Tab-separated table of C-alpha atoms in Angstrom:
chain	number	residue	atom	x	y	z
A	5	MET	CA	35.696	20.916	-17.120
A	6	GLU	CA	38.120	20.101	-14.368
A	7	ASN	CA	37.452	16.646	-12.974
A	8	ASN	CA	37.188	17.867	-9.388
A	9	ASN	CA	34.560	20.549	-9.847
A	10	ILE	CA	30.839	20.481	-10.496
A	11	SER	CA	30.470	21.830	-14.021
A	12	ARG	CA	27.581	24.026	-14.999
A	13	HIS	CA	26.118	21.177	-17.010
A	14	HIS	CA	26.755	18.262	-14.643
A	15	TYR	CA	25.078	17.904	-11.277
A	16	PHE	CA	25.528	15.764	-8.205
A	17	TYR	CA	22.631	13.333	-7.778
A	18	ALA	CA	21.527	10.730	-5.258
A	19	VAL	CA	19.105	8.284	-6.878
A	20	GLY	CA	17.740	4.999	-5.581
A	21	LEU	CA	15.150	3.306	-3.427
A	22	SER	CA	14.914	2.230	0.182
A	23	TYR	CA	12.661	0.616	2.764
A	24	ARG	CA	10.794	3.934	3.080
A	25	LYS	CA	8.748	3.370	-0.086
A	26	ALA	CA	9.919	0.065	-1.554
A	27	ASP	CA	8.872	-3.259	-0.033
A	28	ALA	CA	11.212	-6.224	0.217
A	29	GLU	CA	10.099	-7.686	-3.106
A	30	ILE	CA	10.873	-4.506	-5.059
A	31	ARG	CA	14.127	-3.929	-3.153
A	32	GLY	CA	15.101	-7.459	-4.106
A	33	LYS	CA	14.639	-6.689	-7.800
A	34	PHE	CA	17.009	-3.733	-7.580
A	35	SER	CA	19.502	-5.459	-5.277
A	36	LEU	CA	23.060	-5.579	-6.646
A	37	GLY	CA	25.425	-8.436	-5.892
A	38	ASN	CA	29.187	-8.019	-6.249
A	39	THR	CA	29.199	-9.052	-9.917
A	40	ALA	CA	26.323	-6.742	-10.845
A	41	LYS	CA	27.878	-3.887	-8.900
A	42	THR	CA	31.194	-4.257	-10.725
A	43	ALA	CA	29.354	-4.435	-14.063
A	44	LEU	CA	27.505	-1.227	-13.220
A	45	LEU	CA	30.763	0.586	-12.409
A	46	GLU	CA	32.385	-0.643	-15.615
A	47	GLN	CA	29.371	0.481	-17.651
A	48	ALA	CA	29.456	3.883	-15.953
A	49	LYS	CA	33.088	4.284	-16.938
A	50	GLN	CA	32.344	3.335	-20.536
A	51	GLU	CA	29.463	5.823	-20.660
A	52	GLY	CA	31.659	8.683	-19.472
A	53	ILE	CA	30.244	9.057	-15.955
A	54	GLU	CA	32.768	11.140	-14.042
A	55	SER	CA	32.312	9.973	-10.486
A	56	LEU	CA	29.870	7.735	-8.633
A	57	VAL	CA	29.465	5.487	-5.603
A	58	VAL	CA	27.004	2.575	-5.487
A	59	ILE	CA	25.637	0.980	-2.312
A	60	SER	CA	23.301	-1.997	-2.111
A	61	THR	CA	22.109	-3.400	1.213
A	62	CYS	CA	19.003	-5.237	2.369
A	63	ASN	CA	17.330	-1.878	3.040
A	64	ARG	CA	18.441	0.252	0.095
A	65	THR	CA	20.105	0.434	-3.302
A	66	GLU	CA	21.436	3.891	-4.113
A	67	ILE	CA	23.798	5.638	-6.519
A	68	TYR	CA	25.579	8.889	-5.696
A	69	GLY	CA	27.201	10.505	-8.700
A	70	TYR	CA	27.592	13.134	-11.392
A	71	ALA	CA	25.442	13.296	-14.498
A	72	GLN	CA	23.842	15.719	-16.911
A	73	HIS	CA	20.501	14.073	-16.109
A	74	PRO	CA	19.512	11.621	-13.353
A	75	TYR	CA	18.217	9.149	-15.944
A	76	GLN	CA	21.842	8.325	-16.794
A	77	LEU	CA	22.239	6.915	-13.264
A	78	ILE	CA	18.780	5.322	-13.197
A	79	LYS	CA	19.565	3.525	-16.460
A	80	LEU	CA	22.781	2.124	-14.949
A	81	LEU	CA	20.777	0.668	-12.066
A	82	CYS	CA	18.045	-0.821	-14.248
A	83	ASP	CA	20.537	-2.232	-16.766
A	84	ASN	CA	22.338	-4.147	-14.033
A	85	SER	CA	19.433	-5.323	-11.868
A	86	GLN	CA	16.102	-7.090	-12.306
A	87	GLY	CA	14.159	-3.864	-11.804
A	88	THR	CA	12.486	-1.782	-14.502
A	89	VAL	CA	12.353	1.983	-14.989
A	90	GLU	CA	8.587	1.877	-14.372
A	91	GLU	CA	9.060	0.113	-11.027
A	92	PHE	CA	11.826	2.531	-10.115
A	93	GLN	CA	9.626	5.536	-10.803
A	94	ARG	CA	6.902	4.213	-8.487
A	95	VAL	CA	9.066	3.887	-5.373
A	96	ALA	CA	12.317	5.756	-5.957
A	97	PHE	CA	13.787	9.111	-5.030
A	98	VAL	CA	15.949	11.539	-6.992
A	99	TYR	CA	17.849	14.240	-5.097
A	100	LYS	CA	20.020	16.920	-6.697
A	101	ASN	CA	23.032	18.916	-5.439
A	102	ALA	CA	22.336	20.224	-1.879
A	103	GLU	CA	19.473	17.763	-1.283
A	104	ALA	CA	21.646	14.898	-2.527
A	105	ILE	CA	24.499	15.910	-0.228
A	106	ASP	CA	22.094	16.136	2.713
A	107	HIS	CA	20.753	12.657	1.934
A	108	VAL	CA	24.221	11.075	1.880
A	109	PHE	CA	24.978	12.613	5.285
A	110	ARG	CA	21.730	11.273	6.793
A	111	VAL	CA	22.283	7.798	5.367
A	112	GLY	CA	25.900	7.576	6.519
A	113	SER	CA	25.062	8.929	9.978
A	114	GLY	CA	22.342	6.381	10.777
A	115	LEU	CA	19.484	8.897	10.694
A	116	ASP	CA	17.933	7.282	7.613
A	117	SER	CA	18.460	3.692	8.764
A	118	GLN	CA	15.456	1.419	9.175
A	119	ILE	CA	16.643	0.892	12.728
A	120	LEU	CA	17.493	4.413	13.919
A	121	GLY	CA	21.169	4.740	14.759
A	122	ASP	CA	22.244	1.603	12.889
A	123	PHE	CA	25.688	2.578	11.601
A	124	GLU	CA	26.472	-0.529	9.542
A	125	ILE	CA	25.817	1.462	6.358
A	126	ILE	CA	28.945	3.618	6.828
A	127	SER	CA	31.196	0.608	6.227
A	128	GLN	CA	29.248	-0.038	2.998
A	129	ILE	CA	29.883	3.541	1.884
A	130	LYS	CA	33.608	3.222	2.666
A	131	THR	CA	33.902	-0.052	0.741
A	132	SER	CA	31.882	1.241	-2.204
A	133	PHE	CA	33.984	4.394	-2.410
A	134	SER	CA	37.175	2.302	-2.469
A	135	GLU	CA	35.743	0.158	-5.276
A	136	SER	CA	34.883	3.235	-7.330
A	137	LYS	CA	38.258	4.830	-6.652
A	138	SER	CA	40.104	1.723	-7.835
A	139	LEU	CA	38.342	2.133	-11.197
A	140	GLY	CA	39.061	5.862	-11.440
A	141	LEU	CA	35.422	6.736	-10.809
A	142	THR	CA	35.875	9.270	-8.006
A	143	ASN	CA	37.001	12.877	-7.841
A	144	ALA	CA	38.050	15.308	-5.118
A	145	PHE	CA	34.440	16.330	-4.458
A	146	MET	CA	33.326	12.746	-3.870
A	147	GLU	CA	36.348	11.938	-1.734
A	148	ARG	CA	35.826	15.013	0.429
A	149	LEU	CA	32.102	14.252	0.757
A	150	VAL	CA	32.671	10.637	1.830
A	151	ASN	CA	35.369	11.689	4.318
A	152	CYS	CA	33.031	14.320	5.801
A	153	VAL	CA	30.214	11.767	6.123
A	154	ILE	CA	32.623	9.367	7.874
A	155	GLN	CA	33.665	12.201	10.198
A	156	ALA	CA	30.018	12.992	10.991
A	157	SER	CA	29.306	9.319	11.684
A	158	LYS	CA	32.242	9.075	14.104
A	159	ARG	CA	31.284	12.253	15.945
A	160	ILE	CA	27.662	11.157	16.299
A	161	LYS	CA	28.780	7.809	17.718
A	162	ASN	CA	31.202	9.462	20.149
A	163	GLU	CA	29.235	12.567	21.139
A	164	THR	CA	25.617	11.340	21.193
A	165	GLU	CA	23.681	8.272	22.283
A	166	LEU	CA	21.974	7.786	18.933
A	167	SER	CA	23.386	4.259	18.734
A	168	SER	CA	23.080	3.411	22.431
A	169	GLY	CA	21.567	0.098	23.405
A	170	ALA	CA	21.719	-3.200	21.572
A	171	THR	CA	19.171	-2.533	18.844
A	172	SER	CA	19.700	-3.764	15.306
A	173	VAL	CA	17.811	-5.998	12.904
A	174	SER	CA	19.776	-8.991	14.149
A	175	PHE	CA	19.047	-8.150	17.790
A	176	ALA	CA	15.390	-7.497	16.950
A	177	SER	CA	15.334	-10.993	15.455
A	178	VAL	CA	16.556	-12.494	18.709
A	179	GLN	CA	14.129	-10.394	20.722
A	180	TYR	CA	11.274	-11.680	18.575
A	181	ILE	CA	12.360	-15.308	18.970
A	182	MET	CA	12.802	-15.002	22.746
A	183	ASN	CA	9.443	-13.256	23.129
A	184	ASN	CA	7.539	-15.775	21.000
A	185	VAL	CA	9.230	-19.133	21.641
A	186	THR	CA	9.166	-20.574	25.152
A	187	ASP	CA	12.095	-22.528	26.584
A	188	ILE	CA	14.300	-21.319	23.712
A	189	GLN	CA	17.414	-22.718	25.375
A	190	ASN	CA	16.210	-26.241	24.635
A	191	LYS	CA	14.550	-25.675	21.272
A	192	ASN	CA	15.971	-26.751	17.910
A	193	ILE	CA	17.281	-23.711	16.022
A	194	LEU	CA	18.372	-24.068	12.396
A	195	LEU	CA	20.285	-21.343	10.537
A	196	PHE	CA	20.166	-21.718	6.753
A	197	GLY	CA	22.716	-19.542	4.937
A	198	THR	CA	25.628	-17.387	6.007
A	199	GLY	CA	24.430	-13.881	5.117
A	200	LYS	CA	25.722	-11.039	7.287
A	201	ILE	CA	22.465	-10.411	9.163
A	202	GLY	CA	22.084	-14.170	9.661
A	203	ARG	CA	25.581	-14.408	11.140
A	204	ASN	CA	24.898	-11.472	13.454
A	205	THR	CA	21.575	-13.003	14.475
A	206	CYS	CA	23.307	-16.300	15.161
A	207	GLU	CA	25.902	-14.577	17.328
A	208	ASN	CA	23.144	-12.899	19.338
A	209	LEU	CA	21.234	-16.180	19.627
A	210	VAL	CA	24.281	-17.937	21.068
A	211	LYS	CA	24.914	-15.045	23.433
A	212	HIS	CA	21.365	-14.460	24.684
A	213	THR	CA	19.584	-17.840	24.467
A	214	LYS	CA	22.396	-20.003	25.887
A	215	ASN	CA	21.362	-22.578	23.275
A	216	ASP	CA	24.407	-24.767	22.602
A	217	HIS	CA	23.046	-26.962	19.789
A	218	ILE	CA	22.234	-24.504	16.983
A	219	ILE	CA	22.594	-26.132	13.562
A	220	LEU	CA	23.965	-24.407	10.457
A	221	VAL	CA	23.316	-25.500	6.874
A	222	ASN	CA	24.856	-23.775	3.853
A	223	ARG	CA	25.246	-24.669	0.183
A	224	THR	CA	29.015	-24.381	0.601
A	225	ARG	CA	30.120	-26.462	3.583
A	226	GLU	CA	33.475	-24.646	3.824
A	227	LYS	CA	31.745	-21.316	4.491
A	228	ALA	CA	29.456	-22.986	6.998
A	229	GLU	CA	32.427	-24.413	8.890
A	230	GLN	CA	34.106	-20.999	9.029
A	231	VAL	CA	31.024	-19.468	10.651
A	232	ALA	CA	30.397	-22.504	12.835
A	233	GLY	CA	33.901	-22.394	14.241
A	234	LYS	CA	33.441	-18.812	15.353
A	235	PHE	CA	30.088	-19.384	17.079
A	236	ASN	CA	30.431	-23.047	18.077
A	237	LEU	CA	27.631	-24.302	15.815
A	238	ILE	CA	26.862	-27.769	14.451
A	239	VAL	CA	27.290	-28.011	10.659
A	240	LYS	CA	25.091	-30.293	8.560
A	241	ASP	CA	25.343	-30.947	4.806
A	242	TYR	CA	23.075	-29.068	2.425
A	243	ASP	CA	21.347	-32.234	1.183
A	244	LEU	CA	20.115	-32.828	4.738
A	245	LEU	CA	18.222	-29.517	4.813
A	246	PRO	CA	14.684	-31.045	4.554
A	247	LEU	CA	15.441	-33.424	7.441
A	248	GLU	CA	16.841	-30.644	9.620
A	249	VAL	CA	13.908	-28.324	8.842
A	250	ALA	CA	11.507	-31.072	9.969
A	251	LYS	CA	13.244	-31.167	13.363
A	252	ALA	CA	13.486	-27.388	13.814
A	253	ASP	CA	11.386	-25.197	16.072
A	254	VAL	CA	12.981	-22.034	14.676
A	255	LEU	CA	14.352	-21.615	11.151
A	256	VAL	CA	16.462	-18.536	10.347
A	257	VAL	CA	16.913	-18.079	6.584
A	258	ALA	CA	19.824	-15.836	5.586
A	259	THR	CA	20.785	-16.922	2.093
A	260	GLY	CA	21.692	-14.659	-0.802
A	261	ALA	CA	19.784	-16.566	-3.466
A	262	PRO	CA	17.875	-14.574	-6.110
A	263	MET	CA	14.835	-16.890	-5.793
A	264	PRO	CA	13.071	-18.475	-2.780
A	265	THR	CA	15.002	-21.408	-1.295
A	266	ILE	CA	12.329	-22.482	1.189
A	267	ASP	CA	8.841	-23.438	0.023
A	268	LYS	CA	6.056	-25.643	1.351
A	269	ASP	CA	7.258	-28.677	-0.644
A	270	ILE	CA	10.317	-29.147	1.560
A	271	LEU	CA	8.453	-28.485	4.810
A	272	ASP	CA	7.344	-31.880	6.117
A	273	ILE	CA	6.429	-30.766	9.618
A	274	ASN	CA	4.058	-31.886	12.336
A	275	LYS	CA	4.713	-29.187	14.932
A	276	PRO	CA	4.795	-25.356	15.079
A	277	LEU	CA	7.642	-23.732	13.137
A	278	LEU	CA	8.746	-20.105	13.334
A	279	ILE	CA	10.592	-18.934	10.206
A	280	LEU	CA	12.602	-15.697	10.128
A	281	ASP	CA	13.414	-14.637	6.578
A	282	LEU	CA	16.368	-12.251	6.831
A	283	SER	CA	17.094	-12.286	3.103
A	284	ILE	CA	16.784	-9.695	0.363
A	285	PRO	CA	15.220	-10.724	-1.959
A	286	LYS	CA	12.851	-12.869	0.104
A	287	ASN	CA	14.074	-16.452	0.269
A	288	VAL	CA	10.944	-17.954	1.823
A	289	HIS	CA	8.094	-18.572	-0.623
A	290	SER	CA	4.712	-17.120	0.326
A	291	ASN	CA	3.111	-20.572	-0.069
A	292	VAL	CA	4.632	-21.762	3.230
A	293	THR	CA	1.946	-19.814	5.083
A	294	GLU	CA	-0.593	-22.278	3.673
A	295	LEU	CA	0.799	-24.864	6.100
A	296	GLU	CA	-0.784	-25.082	9.523
A	297	GLY	CA	1.489	-24.107	12.383
A	298	VAL	CA	3.990	-22.166	10.257
A	299	THR	CA	4.668	-18.528	11.116
A	300	VAL	CA	6.825	-16.425	8.784
A	301	VAL	CA	8.404	-13.158	9.909
A	302	HIS	CA	10.323	-11.129	7.345
A	303	LEU	CA	13.109	-8.611	7.713
A	304	ASP	CA	10.685	-5.707	7.273
A	305	ASP	CA	8.477	-6.996	10.101
A	306	LEU	CA	11.457	-7.207	12.443
A	307	SER	CA	12.606	-3.724	11.513
A	308	LYS	CA	9.276	-2.302	12.663
A	309	ILE	CA	9.783	-3.581	16.184
A	310	THR	CA	10.122	-0.570	18.449
A	311	ASP	CA	11.194	-0.708	22.045
A	312	ILE	CA	12.378	1.586	24.813
A	313	THR	CA	15.864	1.679	23.315
A	314	LEU	CA	14.614	3.075	20.012
A	315	GLU	CA	12.405	5.601	21.753
A	316	ASN	CA	15.411	6.786	23.748
A	317	ARG	CA	17.472	7.105	20.590
A	318	LYS	CA	14.949	9.538	19.113
A	319	LYS	CA	15.829	12.031	21.842
A	320	HIS	CA	19.330	12.313	20.393
A	321	ILE	CA	18.280	13.126	16.817
A	322	PRO	CA	18.644	16.932	17.291
A	323	ALA	CA	22.211	16.532	18.584
A	324	ALA	CA	23.080	14.284	15.644
A	325	GLU	CA	21.534	16.735	13.193
A	326	ALA	CA	23.523	19.598	14.719
A	327	ILE	CA	26.770	17.668	14.149
A	328	ILE	CA	25.763	16.987	10.554
A	329	GLU	CA	24.969	20.657	9.948
A	330	ASP	CA	28.338	21.653	11.401
A	331	ILE	CA	30.358	19.310	9.173
A	332	LYS	CA	28.085	19.844	6.172
A	333	GLY	CA	28.624	23.594	6.544
A	334	GLU	CA	32.386	23.112	6.361
A	335	PHE	CA	31.940	20.902	3.303
A	336	THR	CA	29.695	23.450	1.600
A	337	ASP	CA	32.234	26.222	2.254
A	338	TRP	CA	34.944	24.015	0.745
A	339	THR	CA	32.929	23.234	-2.393
A	340	THR	CA	31.919	26.880	-2.872
A	341	ALA	CA	35.500	28.113	-2.437
A	342	ARG	CA	36.725	25.425	-4.817
A	343	LYS	CA	34.167	26.482	-7.368
A	344	PHE	CA	35.000	30.190	-7.391
A	345	ALA	CA	38.741	29.994	-6.617
A	346	PRO	CA	39.769	29.976	-10.326
A	347	THR	CA	37.681	33.118	-10.933
A	348	ILE	CA	39.123	34.949	-7.912
A	349	ASN	CA	42.662	33.994	-8.973
A	350	ALA	CA	41.969	35.201	-12.522
A	351	LEU	CA	40.507	38.440	-11.129
A	352	LYS	CA	43.619	38.966	-9.026
A	353	GLU	CA	45.829	38.457	-12.096
A	354	LYS	CA	43.702	40.918	-14.079
A	355	LEU	CA	43.932	43.563	-11.348
A	356	ASN	CA	47.686	43.032	-11.096
A	357	THR	CA	47.981	43.577	-14.850
A	358	ILE	CA	45.990	46.806	-14.551
A	359	LYS	CA	48.178	47.816	-11.594
A	360	ASP	CA	51.442	47.158	-13.478
A	361	THR	CA	50.248	49.163	-16.479
A	362	GLU	CA	49.222	52.097	-14.305
A	363	LEU	CA	52.434	52.094	-12.262
A	364	ASN	CA	54.504	52.095	-15.462
A	365	PHE	CA	52.522	55.084	-16.705
A	366	GLN	CA	52.900	57.005	-13.409
A	367	ARG	CA	56.600	56.170	-13.197
A	368	LYS	CA	57.215	58.002	-16.438
A	369	LYS	CA	54.933	60.887	-15.572
A	370	ILE	CA	55.994	61.638	-11.948
A	371	SER	CA	59.607	62.600	-11.269
A	372	ASN	CA	59.696	61.674	-7.567
A	373	PHE	CA	57.525	58.587	-7.997
A	374	ASP	CA	57.804	56.339	-4.913
A	375	GLU	CA	57.496	52.950	-6.603
A	376	GLU	CA	57.784	50.896	-3.392
A	377	GLN	CA	55.034	52.856	-1.633
A	378	ALA	CA	52.787	52.689	-4.701
A	379	GLU	CA	53.276	48.914	-4.915
A	380	ILE	CA	52.297	48.432	-1.257
A	381	ILE	CA	49.184	50.585	-1.586
A	382	SER	CA	48.155	48.913	-4.860
A	383	GLN	CA	48.527	45.397	-3.437
A	384	ARG	CA	46.424	46.322	-0.398
A	385	ILE	CA	43.676	47.676	-2.653
A	386	ILE	CA	43.764	44.561	-4.856
A	387	HIS	CA	43.580	42.354	-1.757
A	388	LYS	CA	40.575	44.292	-0.408
A	389	ILE	CA	38.758	44.131	-3.756
A	390	THR	CA	39.289	40.383	-4.245
A	391	THR	CA	38.323	39.716	-0.601
A	392	HIS	CA	35.037	41.583	-1.129
A	393	PHE	CA	34.272	39.450	-4.167
A	394	ALA	CA	35.280	36.235	-2.364
A	395	ASN	CA	33.047	37.071	0.614
A	396	HIS	CA	30.166	37.759	-1.752
A	397	LEU	CA	30.642	34.373	-3.422
A	398	LYS	CA	30.900	32.615	-0.047
A	399	ASP	CA	27.534	33.976	1.078
A	400	ARG	CA	24.966	31.172	1.287
A	401	ASP	CA	22.370	33.381	-0.446
A	402	THR	CA	24.594	34.141	-3.443
A	403	MET	CA	23.790	32.585	-6.803
A	404	VAL	CA	27.381	31.553	-7.378
A	405	ASP	CA	27.230	30.549	-11.055
A	406	GLU	CA	25.543	33.798	-12.076
A	407	SER	CA	27.941	35.897	-9.992
A	408	ILE	CA	30.974	34.152	-11.485
A	409	GLU	CA	29.689	34.800	-14.996
A	410	TRP	CA	29.113	38.465	-14.121
A	411	ILE	CA	32.643	38.904	-12.728
A	412	GLU	CA	34.200	37.219	-15.757
A	413	LYS	CA	32.176	39.370	-18.136
A	414	VAL	CA	32.816	42.699	-16.405
A	415	PHE	CA	36.560	42.146	-16.003
A	416	GLN	CA	36.935	40.245	-19.286
A	417	ILE	CA	38.707	37.358	-17.639
A	418	GLU	CA	38.826	33.641	-18.263
A	419	PRO	CA	39.518	31.388	-15.228
A	420	SER	CA	42.416	28.985	-15.526
A	421	SER	CA	39.967	26.022	-15.179
A	422	LYS	CA	36.270	25.317	-14.764
C-alpha cells in the first residue's frame, strides 16, 4: 500500500467525544495534556498507525486517522487518558470515510463549535497536524485534507458573517458577570490560573468592565507575571489564595489541574461570591454549592448563553455550508483521481502495448503502411478510451474500488502502486 492512498483495508476515521453528548466531567476524563498527547502519538507510531491527528480542547477530544478498525484509535485514546472504553461508547461518535471528512470540515469551520462560529479550533488543528507531521504520522491525504479545511475556514471568515460579533466563551463569561454583578467596576475580581479561556476572559474583563484592580494568582508566579504585564493585573503569591478568595466578589478559575483546586474548605467567606469555572476538567468542587451565597457557573452553562449575535450567526450557516461543499467537492475529486490514477496509467500502458503489437503486425502485412498516420489515430483512440474510464471513475455514483478491480481483471493489468 502506498502511504498516500486509502488502501482497501484501511479507512479514514474520526473518533472522539464533544460537548454534544459528553458533559464536562466525562470530557475531563478524556482530556489530553501535552505529555499525554505526545505519548499517544508515539504509541500510534509503534502500533503501525499510518497517519493521524489528535485534538483536545475544553469542548472536544478527537482523533482523525487511518486504521483497519476504529477500535485501534479508540484504544489509543483510552490508553492515554483517564477515560474507559465503556464511558467512550456511551457518549462518543465514530465516523468513517466521507462522514469523517465531513465532520473534520464542520469542526474546522466553526459549524460544530459550542459557540457557533468560534474559529479557535482551526489553530488547534494546525498545531496538531504539525505535531503529527514532525513524527512522520501524516500522509498526502491528511495534509491535503487539513489544508482544505484551513481554506474553508478562511473563506467562511472572509465571505460570511458566521463569526460576526464578539461572541465566544470568554465574552459570554464577561456578559454573565456584567449582567449578574452590579457595580462591577468597583468589585474585587480574582483570576486563579492562566488557562487560555481564563486569559481571554481577563482581557475582556479589563476591556469591558474598566476594573483596574483585578488580581491574578497562579501556582507559578513567573507565568502569572507574564499575563499580568500584558493586561495590567495585580499578581499575588499562590499561598495567599485563601485570603484573596475571601476578599473576592468574583472568582474566575482557569487552571489546568486534573483535580478540583477550589473546594468549600478554602472558602472562608461572609458575602456573596460568584465563581466561574472555565476549566476542563472541572476545577471547582461540587461541595462549594453547600455554602450560602456561593454561585457556581461552569463553562457548559456559559456556552449555552444565546443572544442576538448568535441568532444572527445562524442566518449565515447555509452560506458557510455552501463554501464547505465547494472545497470538499474539490478534495473528493482529488482523492478519487489519486485513487484510480495508477489503474488508468496501467491501462494506458496496456493499450499502448496492444497498439505497438498491432502496428508491428500491420507494418509487415501492408506494403504502403502509413506508420505516422496509424500512430496518430491509435493514440487518439487510446486517449478516448482512457478518458471514458477516468470519467466513469470520477462519477460520484461509481463504486470506485469495484470498478478498479473490474478494469484490472478485464485488461489483466497490475497498477504500479496501490
